[in-house]
Amino acid sequence: MENLRQAMNILNTAVRECDQRALVSFDEFLKMTMAEPARYIRNVFQLFHDMVINYVDEEGDEYPDDPESIHYVRLNCNRLFVDNADRPFFADRLFANRLVSHIEAMRRGAQQNKLYIFEGPHGCGKSTFLNNLLMKFEEYANTENGMRYETVWRVDRQLVEGPQQDQIIDAFITGRIKPTQVTDSPARTEPPPFMMSDFIEIPCVSHDNPLLMIPKSIRRPFFDELFKNDEFKWKLFTEKEYEWVFRDSACTICSSLYQALLTRLKSPQRVFQRVYARPYQFNRRLGEGISVFNPGDKPLRRTTLTNQMIQTQINDILKDSNLVQYLFSHYAKTNNGIYVLMDIKSNNTERLIQLHNVISEGVHKVEDLEENVNSLFIALMNPEDKANIKDFPSFSDRIEYIKIPYVMDLNTEVEIYRNIFGKHIDQGFLPRVLHNFARVIISTRLNLKSEALQEWIGDPAKYKNYCDENLLLLKMEIYTGYIPSWLSEEDRKNLTARRRRSIIGESETEGIKGISGRDSIKIFNDFYSRYAKEDRLIHMATLTKYFNGLIEKQHLPIPRGFLESLEQLYNYTVLQEVKEALYFYNEEQISKDVQNYIFFVNFEPGTTATCQFTKDKINITEEFFSGIEHRLLGASGADRNRKDFRKRTQKEYTTKTLPHDILIEGKNLTETDLYRELHERYIHNLKEKVLEPFLGNENFRRAIADYETEDFKTYDQRIRDDVNYLMNNLIGKYRYTQLGAKAVCMYVIDNDLAKKFASN
């Protein structure tokens, strides 16, 4: 029994915490509004904006100091679309930025008289997206931070002279008010409990904000007196997002009730003593605040709704059945809420036609009454369904399309696979191969030609070792927010904000064709189940062979030559990783070599001098220069090239580095541009040659294969040290598993990648 009581206490406490429908007086509501005006003065568009911003986390820009940044930031939408969702929706970086941009514009600009259509091809996840969005909206709107208030009239029964309570009871007894269905016996004649109350509560069916009860003509002076001169007051009186406060009228029922009470009470103050506020509770299942219609949902039988009990009480109090007509339509239930059409077809086509006048005029006729409709109208649409609204050209300027394309951010595509098949799938691939699978899928969704990339890069052939001829691999990297390291310094500098916006802007016309989201999951399932093995990782050759087979059998629209370019980029990338992992250098010695070279280029061979930067005393010979220049220039360092390079270095040192950087600005030599350039050259060429001692060494290859076995101990200490250093770096720096590190080293050696990229 004790456990039962504790369990019931938990339930009772939770229910009390969730019960937020307590009424507050109009005066109390004004005090709350004065304390937090931005929270209590907001319509559905502002609330929708606040909800999205609340659930979307900005994770930053990879290049925050870039003067050409376009604020194409990484947005994490998991709390909005993934967390606690039965079917997660993964928003890629392109769509997330586009959605937030639309939401910001929705709040700032003209909010009403529009239909927002989310348009996308089959299999892009439109329905999942919208269902999750509505779920989070309902969740947020019913929390303290998202709470909005609606009007409730609390009218006392002794409003006019005479015993109103007795009159209502008489009306009940004489049959003008029917007994409630809950009775002990047919002979019961006592009035129901609601008749015994001193008040009747009349909720605003349109969920109007209590502030709209203030007559429009006096709202500006009223708010001018209510709020102090601060930032919010300036926004309220000047910004477009708050126009509704001064423009919108209370619903017809509330307006009629206000006038009727004012006639009897003779005082606006006494009228507002009967105005209360309560939280607007959203409930999609009940159609309160959120109504969702599927194409198969039949039209409503009743177009006009009422509440006869409330109507009777109003009539008895006001002594007139015509002053306030408690009539409304189903649009009122989602006024200041969200009205949704899932796909414009079948019965939803008719609903859209009915919305034409509602959206255009903002009002709806309910018998003789005009009903205000200020809702957020949303629809989903497949591209082919546009034909259903082609006969309404006047509707076109009322529609704002927001595209939901297939995923074009490879990181998001991979996240979808992880969500469906489990995060353990990473363990079945060599690093980057899983992401390359996503690149192949995404390549079918992009346009082959890009004017923005062509105008920027010019000749794609210069990047043939890293990119395809259509520059799709480059575009994919930019879509993820990453600028590839293999770009030349000139092209990197030429990636201006204008060019970046043009490239990102091309995504508006992409992602509507190619392999759909559903099909990509099927293809991945087939690939993974076929090739994933516990003792063997999936490598790039397997992926290439698989997709080449699909091109022949299923005619997948993978661009010609893309797989070859992808494999080439993969080879280049893993080669650099292995070089970086094997490369061990003495930074102090490299720094000394560079400083000595810069200083001694001012001396002729055959002399001896002491470097003022390193204090090294050097016998300067041609061999001294050629040894360092070989590391600075690499294989291209022929005699003529070396001497020209030496002259350019000497000129740069004497004309800029020494007189300006060192003597005027007081920099150390290691802080100058000349030093940084030569230091980078030195390290780059050392890395290029780091594999040369091992390529022809069969023992080195066998030692990698025998790593972490008993046979590994039989190799000499130098080879074991090199292999240990290589493996530890691959595992530590690049997150390879031990099996993956061994496999990628064998791949680099067996495919002779160092020789293939020797000219780069």
Short mmCIF file of C-alpha atoms in Angstrom, two decimals, residues 95 98 102 114-120 344 352 379-383 385-390 392 395-404 508:
data_model
loop_
_atom_site.label_atom_id
_atom_site.label_comp_id
_atom_site.label_asym_id
_atom_site.label_seq_id
_atom_site.Cartn_x
_atom_site.Cartn_y
_atom_site.Cartn_z
CA PHE A 95 18.30 22.57 -45.81
CA ARG A 98 17.53 27.43 -45.78
CA HIS A 102 12.81 31.22 -44.11
CA LYS A 114 0.34 33.17 -47.26
CA LEU A 115 0.45 29.44 -47.75
CA TYR A 116 3.83 27.86 -47.03
CA ILE A 117 4.32 24.81 -49.22
CA PHE A 118 7.16 22.40 -48.49
CA GLU A 119 7.90 20.88 -51.86
CA GLY A 120 10.08 17.88 -52.56
CA ILE A 344 -2.30 18.55 -52.37
CA LEU A 352 -6.93 24.17 -50.76
CA ALA A 379 1.07 22.20 -47.04
CA LEU A 380 3.21 19.42 -48.46
CA MET A 381 3.46 18.94 -52.19
CA ASN A 382 5.12 16.67 -54.71
CA PRO A 383 6.35 18.51 -57.82
CA ASP A 385 0.91 18.07 -57.83
CA LYS A 386 1.48 21.68 -58.89
CA ALA A 387 -0.97 20.95 -61.69
CA ASN A 388 -3.74 20.87 -59.07
CA ILE A 389 -3.41 24.61 -58.43
CA LYS A 390 -2.55 25.80 -61.94
CA PHE A 392 -5.70 29.59 -59.67
CA PHE A 395 -3.10 32.07 -55.71
CA SER A 396 0.51 32.10 -56.94
CA ASP A 397 1.48 35.30 -55.14
CA ARG A 398 0.05 33.89 -51.91
CA ILE A 399 2.28 30.79 -51.97
CA GLU A 400 5.82 30.56 -50.69
CA TYR A 401 7.63 27.38 -51.68
CA ILE A 402 10.27 25.89 -49.41
CA LYS A 403 12.15 23.04 -51.05
CA ILE A 404 12.93 19.78 -49.24
CA GLU A 508 18.05 25.31 -54.90
#
